[in-house]
CSV table of C-alpha atoms and ligand atoms in Angstrom, one decimal:
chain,number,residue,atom,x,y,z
A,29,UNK,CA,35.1,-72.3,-32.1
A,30,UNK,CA,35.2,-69.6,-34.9
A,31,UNK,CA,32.2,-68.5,-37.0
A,32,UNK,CA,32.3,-67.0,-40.8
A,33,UNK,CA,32.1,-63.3,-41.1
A,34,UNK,CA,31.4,-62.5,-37.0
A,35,UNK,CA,34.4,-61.0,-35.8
A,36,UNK,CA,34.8,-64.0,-32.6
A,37,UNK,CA,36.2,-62.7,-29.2
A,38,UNK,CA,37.9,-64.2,-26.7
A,39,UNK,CA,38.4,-61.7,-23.4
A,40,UNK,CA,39.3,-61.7,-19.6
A,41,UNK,CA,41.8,-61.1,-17.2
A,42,UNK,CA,45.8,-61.8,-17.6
A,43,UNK,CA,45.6,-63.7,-14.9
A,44,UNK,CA,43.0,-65.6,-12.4
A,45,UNK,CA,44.0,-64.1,-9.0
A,46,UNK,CA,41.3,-64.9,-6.8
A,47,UNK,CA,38.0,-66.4,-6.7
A,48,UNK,CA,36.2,-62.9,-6.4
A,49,UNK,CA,38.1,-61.2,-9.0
A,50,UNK,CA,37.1,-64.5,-11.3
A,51,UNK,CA,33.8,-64.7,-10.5
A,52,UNK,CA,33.2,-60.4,-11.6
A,53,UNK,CA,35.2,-60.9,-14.5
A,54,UNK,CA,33.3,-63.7,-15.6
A,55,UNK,CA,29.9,-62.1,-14.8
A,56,UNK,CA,30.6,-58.5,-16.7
A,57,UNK,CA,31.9,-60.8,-19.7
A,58,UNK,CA,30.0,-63.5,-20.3
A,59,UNK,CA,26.7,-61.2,-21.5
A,60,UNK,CA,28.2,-59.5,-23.8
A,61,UNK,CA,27.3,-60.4,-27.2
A,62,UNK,CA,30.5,-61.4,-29.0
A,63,UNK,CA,32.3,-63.1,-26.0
A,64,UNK,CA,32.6,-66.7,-27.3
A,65,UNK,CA,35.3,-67.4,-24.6
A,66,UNK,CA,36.7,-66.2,-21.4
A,67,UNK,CA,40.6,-66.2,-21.5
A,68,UNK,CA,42.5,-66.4,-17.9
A,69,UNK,CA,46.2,-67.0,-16.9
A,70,UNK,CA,46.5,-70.0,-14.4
A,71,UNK,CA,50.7,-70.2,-14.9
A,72,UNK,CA,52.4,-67.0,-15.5
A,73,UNK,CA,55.3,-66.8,-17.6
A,74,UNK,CA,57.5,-64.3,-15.5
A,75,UNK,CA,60.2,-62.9,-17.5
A,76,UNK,CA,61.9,-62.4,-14.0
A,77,UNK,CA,61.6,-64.2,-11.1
A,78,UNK,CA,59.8,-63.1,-7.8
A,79,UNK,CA,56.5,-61.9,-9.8
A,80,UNK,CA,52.9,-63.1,-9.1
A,81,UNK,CA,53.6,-66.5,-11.5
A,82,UNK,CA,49.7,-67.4,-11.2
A,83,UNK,CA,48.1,-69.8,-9.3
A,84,UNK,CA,47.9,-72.8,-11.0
A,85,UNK,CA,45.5,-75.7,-9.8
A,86,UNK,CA,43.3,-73.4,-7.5
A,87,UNK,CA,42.7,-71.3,-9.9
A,88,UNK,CA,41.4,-74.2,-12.6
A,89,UNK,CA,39.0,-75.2,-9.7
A,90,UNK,CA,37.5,-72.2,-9.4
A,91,UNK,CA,37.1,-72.1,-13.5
A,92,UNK,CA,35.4,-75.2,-13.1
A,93,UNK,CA,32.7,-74.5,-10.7
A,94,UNK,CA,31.8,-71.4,-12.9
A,95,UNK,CA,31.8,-73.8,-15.8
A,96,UNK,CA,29.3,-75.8,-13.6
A,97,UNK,CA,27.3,-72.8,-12.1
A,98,UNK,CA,24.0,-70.9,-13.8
A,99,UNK,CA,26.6,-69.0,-15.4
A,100,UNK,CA,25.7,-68.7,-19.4
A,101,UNK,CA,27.5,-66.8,-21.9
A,102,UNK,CA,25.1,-64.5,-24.1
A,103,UNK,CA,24.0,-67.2,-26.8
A,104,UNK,CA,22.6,-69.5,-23.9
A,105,UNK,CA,25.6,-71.4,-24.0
A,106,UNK,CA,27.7,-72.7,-20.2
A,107,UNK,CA,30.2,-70.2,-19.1
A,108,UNK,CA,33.9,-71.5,-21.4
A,109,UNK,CA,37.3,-70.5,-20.3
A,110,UNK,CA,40.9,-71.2,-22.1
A,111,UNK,CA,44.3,-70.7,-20.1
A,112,UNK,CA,47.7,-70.9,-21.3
A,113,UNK,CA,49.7,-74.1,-21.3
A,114,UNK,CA,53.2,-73.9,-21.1
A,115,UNK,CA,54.3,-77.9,-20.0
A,116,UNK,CA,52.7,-81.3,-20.8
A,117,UNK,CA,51.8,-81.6,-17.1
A,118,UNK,CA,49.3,-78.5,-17.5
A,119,UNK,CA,47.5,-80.2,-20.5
A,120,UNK,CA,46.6,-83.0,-17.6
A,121,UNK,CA,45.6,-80.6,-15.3
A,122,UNK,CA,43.8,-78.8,-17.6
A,123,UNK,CA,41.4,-81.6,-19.0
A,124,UNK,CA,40.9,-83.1,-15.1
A,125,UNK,CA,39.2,-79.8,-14.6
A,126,UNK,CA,37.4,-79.8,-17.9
A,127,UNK,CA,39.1,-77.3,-19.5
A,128,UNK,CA,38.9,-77.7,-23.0
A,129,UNK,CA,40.3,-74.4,-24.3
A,130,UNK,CA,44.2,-73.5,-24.3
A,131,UNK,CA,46.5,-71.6,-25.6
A,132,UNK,CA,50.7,-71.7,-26.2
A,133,UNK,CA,52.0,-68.5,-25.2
A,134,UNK,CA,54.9,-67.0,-27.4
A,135,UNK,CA,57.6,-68.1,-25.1
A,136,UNK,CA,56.8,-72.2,-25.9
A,137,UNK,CA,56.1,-71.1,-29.9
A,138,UNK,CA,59.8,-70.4,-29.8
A,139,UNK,CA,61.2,-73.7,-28.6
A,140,UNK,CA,60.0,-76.7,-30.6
A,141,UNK,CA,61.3,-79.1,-27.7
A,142,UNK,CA,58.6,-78.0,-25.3
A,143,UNK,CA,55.8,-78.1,-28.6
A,144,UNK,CA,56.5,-81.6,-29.1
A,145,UNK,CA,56.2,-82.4,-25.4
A,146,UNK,CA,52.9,-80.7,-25.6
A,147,UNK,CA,51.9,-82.7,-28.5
A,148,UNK,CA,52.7,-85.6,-26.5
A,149,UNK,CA,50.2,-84.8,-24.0
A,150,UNK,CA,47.7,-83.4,-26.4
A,151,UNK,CA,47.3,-86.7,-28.7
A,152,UNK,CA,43.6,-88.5,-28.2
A,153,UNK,CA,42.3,-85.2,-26.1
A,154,UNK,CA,39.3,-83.4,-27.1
A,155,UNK,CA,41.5,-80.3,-26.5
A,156,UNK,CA,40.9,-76.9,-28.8
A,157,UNK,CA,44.4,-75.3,-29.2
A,158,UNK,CA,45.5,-71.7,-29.8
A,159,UNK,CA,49.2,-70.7,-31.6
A,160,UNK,CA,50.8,-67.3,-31.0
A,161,UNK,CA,53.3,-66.4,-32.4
A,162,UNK,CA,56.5,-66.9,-30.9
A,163,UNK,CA,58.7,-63.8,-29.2
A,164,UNK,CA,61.3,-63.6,-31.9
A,165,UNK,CA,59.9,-62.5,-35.9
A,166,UNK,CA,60.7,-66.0,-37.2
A,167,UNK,CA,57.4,-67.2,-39.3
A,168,UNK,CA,58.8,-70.5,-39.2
A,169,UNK,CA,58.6,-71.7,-35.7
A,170,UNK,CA,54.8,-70.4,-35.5
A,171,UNK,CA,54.1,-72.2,-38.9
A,172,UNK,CA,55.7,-75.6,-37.2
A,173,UNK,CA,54.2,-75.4,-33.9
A,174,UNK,CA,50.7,-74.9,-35.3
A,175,UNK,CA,51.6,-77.7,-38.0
A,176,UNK,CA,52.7,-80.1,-35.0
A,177,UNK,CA,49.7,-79.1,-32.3
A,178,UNK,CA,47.2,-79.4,-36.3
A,179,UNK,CA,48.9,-83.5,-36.5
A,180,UNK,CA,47.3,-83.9,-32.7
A,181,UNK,CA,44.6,-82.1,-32.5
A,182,UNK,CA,41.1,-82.9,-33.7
A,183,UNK,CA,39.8,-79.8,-33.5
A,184,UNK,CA,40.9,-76.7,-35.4
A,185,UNK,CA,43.6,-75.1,-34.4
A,186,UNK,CA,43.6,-71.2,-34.2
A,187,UNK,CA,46.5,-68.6,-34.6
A,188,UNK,CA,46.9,-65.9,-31.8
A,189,UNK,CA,49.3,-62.9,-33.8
A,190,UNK,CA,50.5,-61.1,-30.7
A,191,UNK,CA,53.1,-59.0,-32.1
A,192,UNK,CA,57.3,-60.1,-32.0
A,193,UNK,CA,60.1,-58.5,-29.4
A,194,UNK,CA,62.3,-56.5,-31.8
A,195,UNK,CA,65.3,-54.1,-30.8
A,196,UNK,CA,63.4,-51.5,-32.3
A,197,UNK,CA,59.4,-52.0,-31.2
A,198,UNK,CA,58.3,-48.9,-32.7
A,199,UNK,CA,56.7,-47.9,-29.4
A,200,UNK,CA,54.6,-51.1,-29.0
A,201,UNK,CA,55.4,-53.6,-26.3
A,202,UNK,CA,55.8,-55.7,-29.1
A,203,UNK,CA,56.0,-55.1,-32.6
A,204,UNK,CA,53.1,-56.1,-35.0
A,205,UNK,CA,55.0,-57.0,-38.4
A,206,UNK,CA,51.7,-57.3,-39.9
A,207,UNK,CA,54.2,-59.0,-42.4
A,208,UNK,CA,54.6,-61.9,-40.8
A,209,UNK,CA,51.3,-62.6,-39.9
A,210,UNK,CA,50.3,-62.4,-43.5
A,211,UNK,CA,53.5,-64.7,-44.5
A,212,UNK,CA,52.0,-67.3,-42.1
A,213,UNK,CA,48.5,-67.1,-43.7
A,214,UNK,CA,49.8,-67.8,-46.8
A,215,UNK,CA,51.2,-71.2,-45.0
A,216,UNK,CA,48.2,-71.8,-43.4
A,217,UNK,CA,45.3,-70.5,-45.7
A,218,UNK,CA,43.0,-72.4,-43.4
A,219,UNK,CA,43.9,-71.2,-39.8
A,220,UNK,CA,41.8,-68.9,-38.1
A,221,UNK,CA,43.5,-66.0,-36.7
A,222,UNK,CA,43.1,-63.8,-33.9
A,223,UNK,CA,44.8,-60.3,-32.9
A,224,UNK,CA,45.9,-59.9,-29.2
A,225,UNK,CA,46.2,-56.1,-29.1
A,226,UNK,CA,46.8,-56.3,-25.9
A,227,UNK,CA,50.3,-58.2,-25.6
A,228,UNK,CA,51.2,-55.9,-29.0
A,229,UNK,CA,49.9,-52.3,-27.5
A,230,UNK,CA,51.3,-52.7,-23.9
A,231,UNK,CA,49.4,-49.6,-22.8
A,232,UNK,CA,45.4,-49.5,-22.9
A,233,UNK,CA,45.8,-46.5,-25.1
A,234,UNK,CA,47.1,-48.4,-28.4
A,235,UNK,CA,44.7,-50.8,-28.4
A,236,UNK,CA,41.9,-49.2,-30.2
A,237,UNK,CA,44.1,-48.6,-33.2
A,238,UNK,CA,45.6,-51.8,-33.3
A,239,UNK,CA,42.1,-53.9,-33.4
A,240,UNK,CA,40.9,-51.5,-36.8
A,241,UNK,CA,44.8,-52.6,-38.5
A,242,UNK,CA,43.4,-56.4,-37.4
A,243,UNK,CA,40.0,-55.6,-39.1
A,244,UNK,CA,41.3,-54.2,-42.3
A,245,UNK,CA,43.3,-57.6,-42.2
A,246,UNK,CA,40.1,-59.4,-42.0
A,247,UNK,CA,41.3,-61.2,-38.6
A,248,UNK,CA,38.7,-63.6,-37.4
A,249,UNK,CA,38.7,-62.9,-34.0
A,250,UNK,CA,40.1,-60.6,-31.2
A,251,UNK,CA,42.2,-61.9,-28.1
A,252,UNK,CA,42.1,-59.4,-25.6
A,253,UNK,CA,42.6,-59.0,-21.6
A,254,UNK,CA,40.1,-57.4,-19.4
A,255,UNK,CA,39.7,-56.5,-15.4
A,256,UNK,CA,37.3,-55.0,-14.0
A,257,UNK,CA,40.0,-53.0,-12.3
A,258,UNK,CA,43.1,-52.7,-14.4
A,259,UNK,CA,45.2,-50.6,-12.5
A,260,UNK,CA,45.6,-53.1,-9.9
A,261,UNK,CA,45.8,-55.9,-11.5
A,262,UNK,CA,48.8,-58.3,-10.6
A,263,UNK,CA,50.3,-58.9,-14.2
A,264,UNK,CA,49.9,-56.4,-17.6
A,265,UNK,CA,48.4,-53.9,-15.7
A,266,UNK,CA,49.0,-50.9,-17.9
A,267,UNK,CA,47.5,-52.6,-21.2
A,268,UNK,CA,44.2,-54.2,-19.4
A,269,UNK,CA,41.0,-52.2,-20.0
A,270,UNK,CA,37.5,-52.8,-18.1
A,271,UNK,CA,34.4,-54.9,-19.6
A,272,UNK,CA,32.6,-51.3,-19.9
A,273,UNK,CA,35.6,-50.0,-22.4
A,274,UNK,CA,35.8,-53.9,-24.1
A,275,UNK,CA,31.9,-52.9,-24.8
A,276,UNK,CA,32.5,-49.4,-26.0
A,277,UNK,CA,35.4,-50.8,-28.2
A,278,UNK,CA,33.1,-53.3,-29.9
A,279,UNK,CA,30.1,-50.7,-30.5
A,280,UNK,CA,32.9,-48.3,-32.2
A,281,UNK,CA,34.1,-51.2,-34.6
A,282,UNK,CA,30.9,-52.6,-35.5
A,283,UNK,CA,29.6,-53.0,-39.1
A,284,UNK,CA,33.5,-52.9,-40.0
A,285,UNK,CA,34.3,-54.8,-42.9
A,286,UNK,CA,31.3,-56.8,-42.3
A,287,UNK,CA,30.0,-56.5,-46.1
A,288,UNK,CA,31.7,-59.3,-48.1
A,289,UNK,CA,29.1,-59.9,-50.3
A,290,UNK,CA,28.3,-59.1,-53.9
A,291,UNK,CA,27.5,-55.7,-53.5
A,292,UNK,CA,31.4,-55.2,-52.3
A,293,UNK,CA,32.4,-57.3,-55.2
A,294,UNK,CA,30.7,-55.1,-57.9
A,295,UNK,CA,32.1,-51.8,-56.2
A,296,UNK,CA,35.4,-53.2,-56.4
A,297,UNK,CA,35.3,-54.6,-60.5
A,298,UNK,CA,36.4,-52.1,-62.6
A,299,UNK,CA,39.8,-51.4,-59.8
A,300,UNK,CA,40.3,-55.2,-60.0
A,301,UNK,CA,40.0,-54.9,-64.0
A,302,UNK,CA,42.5,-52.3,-63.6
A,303,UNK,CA,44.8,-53.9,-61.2
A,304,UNK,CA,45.2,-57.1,-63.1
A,305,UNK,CA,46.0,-55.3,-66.2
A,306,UNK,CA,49.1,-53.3,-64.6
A,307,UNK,CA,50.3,-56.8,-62.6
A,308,UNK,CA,50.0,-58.1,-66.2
A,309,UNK,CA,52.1,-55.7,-67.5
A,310,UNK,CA,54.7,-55.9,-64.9
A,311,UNK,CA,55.5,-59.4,-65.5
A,312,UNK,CA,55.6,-58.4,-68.9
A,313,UNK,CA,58.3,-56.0,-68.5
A,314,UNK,CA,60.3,-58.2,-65.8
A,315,UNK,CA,60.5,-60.3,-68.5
A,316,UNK,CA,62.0,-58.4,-71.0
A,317,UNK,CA,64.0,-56.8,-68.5
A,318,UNK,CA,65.3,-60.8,-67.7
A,319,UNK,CA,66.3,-61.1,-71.6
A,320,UNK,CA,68.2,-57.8,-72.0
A,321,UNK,CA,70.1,-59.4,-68.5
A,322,UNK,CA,71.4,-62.5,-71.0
A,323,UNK,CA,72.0,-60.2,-73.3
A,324,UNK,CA,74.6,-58.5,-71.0
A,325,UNK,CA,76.0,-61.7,-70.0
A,326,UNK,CA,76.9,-62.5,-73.2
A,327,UNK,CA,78.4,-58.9,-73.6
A,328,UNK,CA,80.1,-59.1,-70.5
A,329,UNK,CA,81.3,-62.8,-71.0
A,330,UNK,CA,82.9,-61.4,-74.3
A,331,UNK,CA,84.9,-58.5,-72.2
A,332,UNK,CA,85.6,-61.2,-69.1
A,333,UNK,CA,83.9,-59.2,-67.4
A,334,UNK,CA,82.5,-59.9,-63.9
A,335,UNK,CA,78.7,-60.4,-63.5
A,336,UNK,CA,78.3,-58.0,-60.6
A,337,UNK,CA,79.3,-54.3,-61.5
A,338,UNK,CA,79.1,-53.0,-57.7
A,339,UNK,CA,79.4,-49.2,-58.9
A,340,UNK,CA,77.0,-49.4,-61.7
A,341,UNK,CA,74.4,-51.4,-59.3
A,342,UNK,CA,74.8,-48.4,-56.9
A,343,UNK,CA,74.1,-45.8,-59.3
A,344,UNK,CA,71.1,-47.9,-60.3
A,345,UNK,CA,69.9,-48.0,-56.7
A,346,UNK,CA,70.4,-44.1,-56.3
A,347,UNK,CA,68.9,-43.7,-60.1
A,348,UNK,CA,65.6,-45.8,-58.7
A,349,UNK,CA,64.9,-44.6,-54.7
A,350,UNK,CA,65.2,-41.2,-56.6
A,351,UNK,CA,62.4,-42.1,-58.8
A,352,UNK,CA,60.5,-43.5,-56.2
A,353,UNK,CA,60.7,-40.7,-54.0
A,354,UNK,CA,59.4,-38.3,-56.8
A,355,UNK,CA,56.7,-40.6,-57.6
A,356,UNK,CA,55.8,-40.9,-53.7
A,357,UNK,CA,56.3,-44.5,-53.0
A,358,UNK,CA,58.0,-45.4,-50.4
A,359,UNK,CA,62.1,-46.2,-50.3
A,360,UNK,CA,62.5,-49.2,-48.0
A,361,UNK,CA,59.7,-51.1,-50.4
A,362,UNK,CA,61.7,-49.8,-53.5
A,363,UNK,CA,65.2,-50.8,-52.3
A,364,UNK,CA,64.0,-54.1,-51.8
A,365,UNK,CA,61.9,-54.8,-54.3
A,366,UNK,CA,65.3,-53.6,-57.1
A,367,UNK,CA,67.5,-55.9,-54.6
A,368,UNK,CA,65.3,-58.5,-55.7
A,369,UNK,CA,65.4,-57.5,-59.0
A,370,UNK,CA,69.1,-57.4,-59.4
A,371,UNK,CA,69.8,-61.0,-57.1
A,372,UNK,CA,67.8,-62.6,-60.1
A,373,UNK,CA,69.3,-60.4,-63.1
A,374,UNK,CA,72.9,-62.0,-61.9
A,375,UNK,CA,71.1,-64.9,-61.0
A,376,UNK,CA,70.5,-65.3,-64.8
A,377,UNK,CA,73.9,-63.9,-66.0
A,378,UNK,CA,75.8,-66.5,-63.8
A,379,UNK,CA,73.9,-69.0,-64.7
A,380,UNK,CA,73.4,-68.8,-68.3
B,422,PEP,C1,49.1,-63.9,-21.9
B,422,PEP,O1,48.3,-64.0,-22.8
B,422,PEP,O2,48.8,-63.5,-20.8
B,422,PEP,C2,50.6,-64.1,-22.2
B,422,PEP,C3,51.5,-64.3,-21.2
B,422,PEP,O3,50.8,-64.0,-23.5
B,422,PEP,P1,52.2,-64.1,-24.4
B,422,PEP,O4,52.6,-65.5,-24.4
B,422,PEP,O5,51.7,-63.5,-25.6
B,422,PEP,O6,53.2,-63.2,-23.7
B,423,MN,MN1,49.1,-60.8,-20.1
């Protein structure tokens, strides 16, 4: 489904709601040039009840007859859609209307019982599966539900970052944590994955900002929801923007990070030269830093003295986030990096 160095989108409504609003969707999407996929919400997780909670089979039929139709995307290709899947039962229904495209929304990531079911339903299909990442900012549960749909699934499974509900969402609807995303990709070096700026932004406005963050990332694709008339769509109406803006928004990011070639690699040598040297260096002085710690074990074995000093560690702390404030960097990345620091220093001293 994904292609080397093409950023890949997948775009279209939050949810089917009729056959009309399909059927225009479909039509202002499926020329444009990226568009590998359309993307529409048959079942509607509802965080409350009495919503518009989609409408489920009818709205896989009508997928299918545009599947069937004259319908082509812009390589030539039949019209593709993808919904999500949230129960076994809607892989069935799925693949009886030949819907070969799916994704697990962040609500199932977070429960492992459901995934398995899934998996159940998914062994033997010819089903391509999509991973976001589940609503609470535990890496984990996204690793294992991509690891368990990747033991059932032929095909390669993707990764859909979609940002994490955290008390504090920094003005998002959900928080990025580009952290996280990165901590999965070092699990899963393999995985495609694609940005949903929309279910991170909340509001059409953030969304511009949020696909260049995915970009300098090197994402592989975009995930995004579009209606031809947002403001009265029946679900995420604030954060949906029109196939005219979806265009716009591709023309402003193209030739982005599209240059990965050698001409990139011999711009970026002599930094690289330089950045080796100074990681070299560091280890080099965490080292020594590690052997004055035994040192002081010894010292402080000889005194029966206690391994952790709580008032000299704090004057340590304040001695450092004052450096790194006068040499600009930043002081949550410093505190950390010295808690680390000092966790392995009395690692050493307590087990010498
Ligand atoms: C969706 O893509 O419409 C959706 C409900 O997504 P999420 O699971 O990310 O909330
Ligand atoms: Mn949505």
């Amino acid at each position: 489904m994904t292609s080397k160095n093409k950023l890949n989108i997948i775009a279209g409504p939050c949810s089917v709601e009729s056959q009309e609003q399909l059927l225009t969707s479909t039509q202002a999407l499926c020329s444009l040039p990226q568009v590998g996929l359309i993307r529409a919400g048959v079942w509607k997780p509802r965080s409350r009840p009495g919503g518009f909670e989609g409408l489920g089979e009818q709205a896989l039929i009508w997928m299918q007859e545009l599947q069937n139709s004259d319908l082509r995307m812009s390589d030539g290709r039949p019209v593709r859609f993808c919904c999500e899947i949230a129960r076994p039962e809607h892989v069935d229904l799925c693949l009886r209307h030949n819907i070969k495209n799916a994704w697990i929304g962040a609500r199932t990531t977070t429960n492992p019982f459901m995934v398995e079911e899934i998996c159940k339903a998914l062994r033997g299909t010819s089903m391509t599966v999509m991973v976001k990442n589940p609503i609470c900012p535990d890496v984990k549960l996204w690793v294992g539900a991509i690891e368990r749909i990747q033991k059932v699934c032929k095909e390669q499974v993707v990764a859909i970052h979609r940002g994490f509900y955290t008390y504090d969402n920094h003005g998002f609807r959900n928080a990025p944590l580009w952290d996280i995303a990165l901590d999965m990709r070092r699990h899963l070096a393999e995985t495609p994955i694609f940005c949903d700026p929309s279910h991170m932004a909340g509001n059409r406005l953030l969304i511009e900002p949020l696909v260049h963050m995915a970009l300098q990332l090197a994402y592989d694709g975009l995930f995004i929801e579009v209606h031809h008339a947002p403001d009265q769509a029946l679900t995420d109406a604030q954060q949906q923007i029109t196939p005219r803006e979806l265009l716009q928004l591709l023309q402003n990011i193209e030739g982005i990070n599209t240059n990965t070639g050698d001409t990139l690699d011999n711009a970026l040598a002599m930094l690289r030269q330089q950045i080796d040297n100074i990681d070299h260096d560091l280890l080099h002085l965490l080292a020594q830093r590690m052997t004055i710690s035994r040192q002081i074990a010894q010292v402080k074995y000889q005194h029966e003295a206690s391994a952790y000093q709580p008032t000299r560690w704090q004057q340590v702390l304040d001695n450092r986030l004052q450096q790194a404030s006068n040499e600009g960097l930043d002081q949550h990345f410093v505190k950390e990096l010295m808690e680390k620091i000092h966790a392995e220093s009395l690692r050493i001293q307590i087990e010498k």
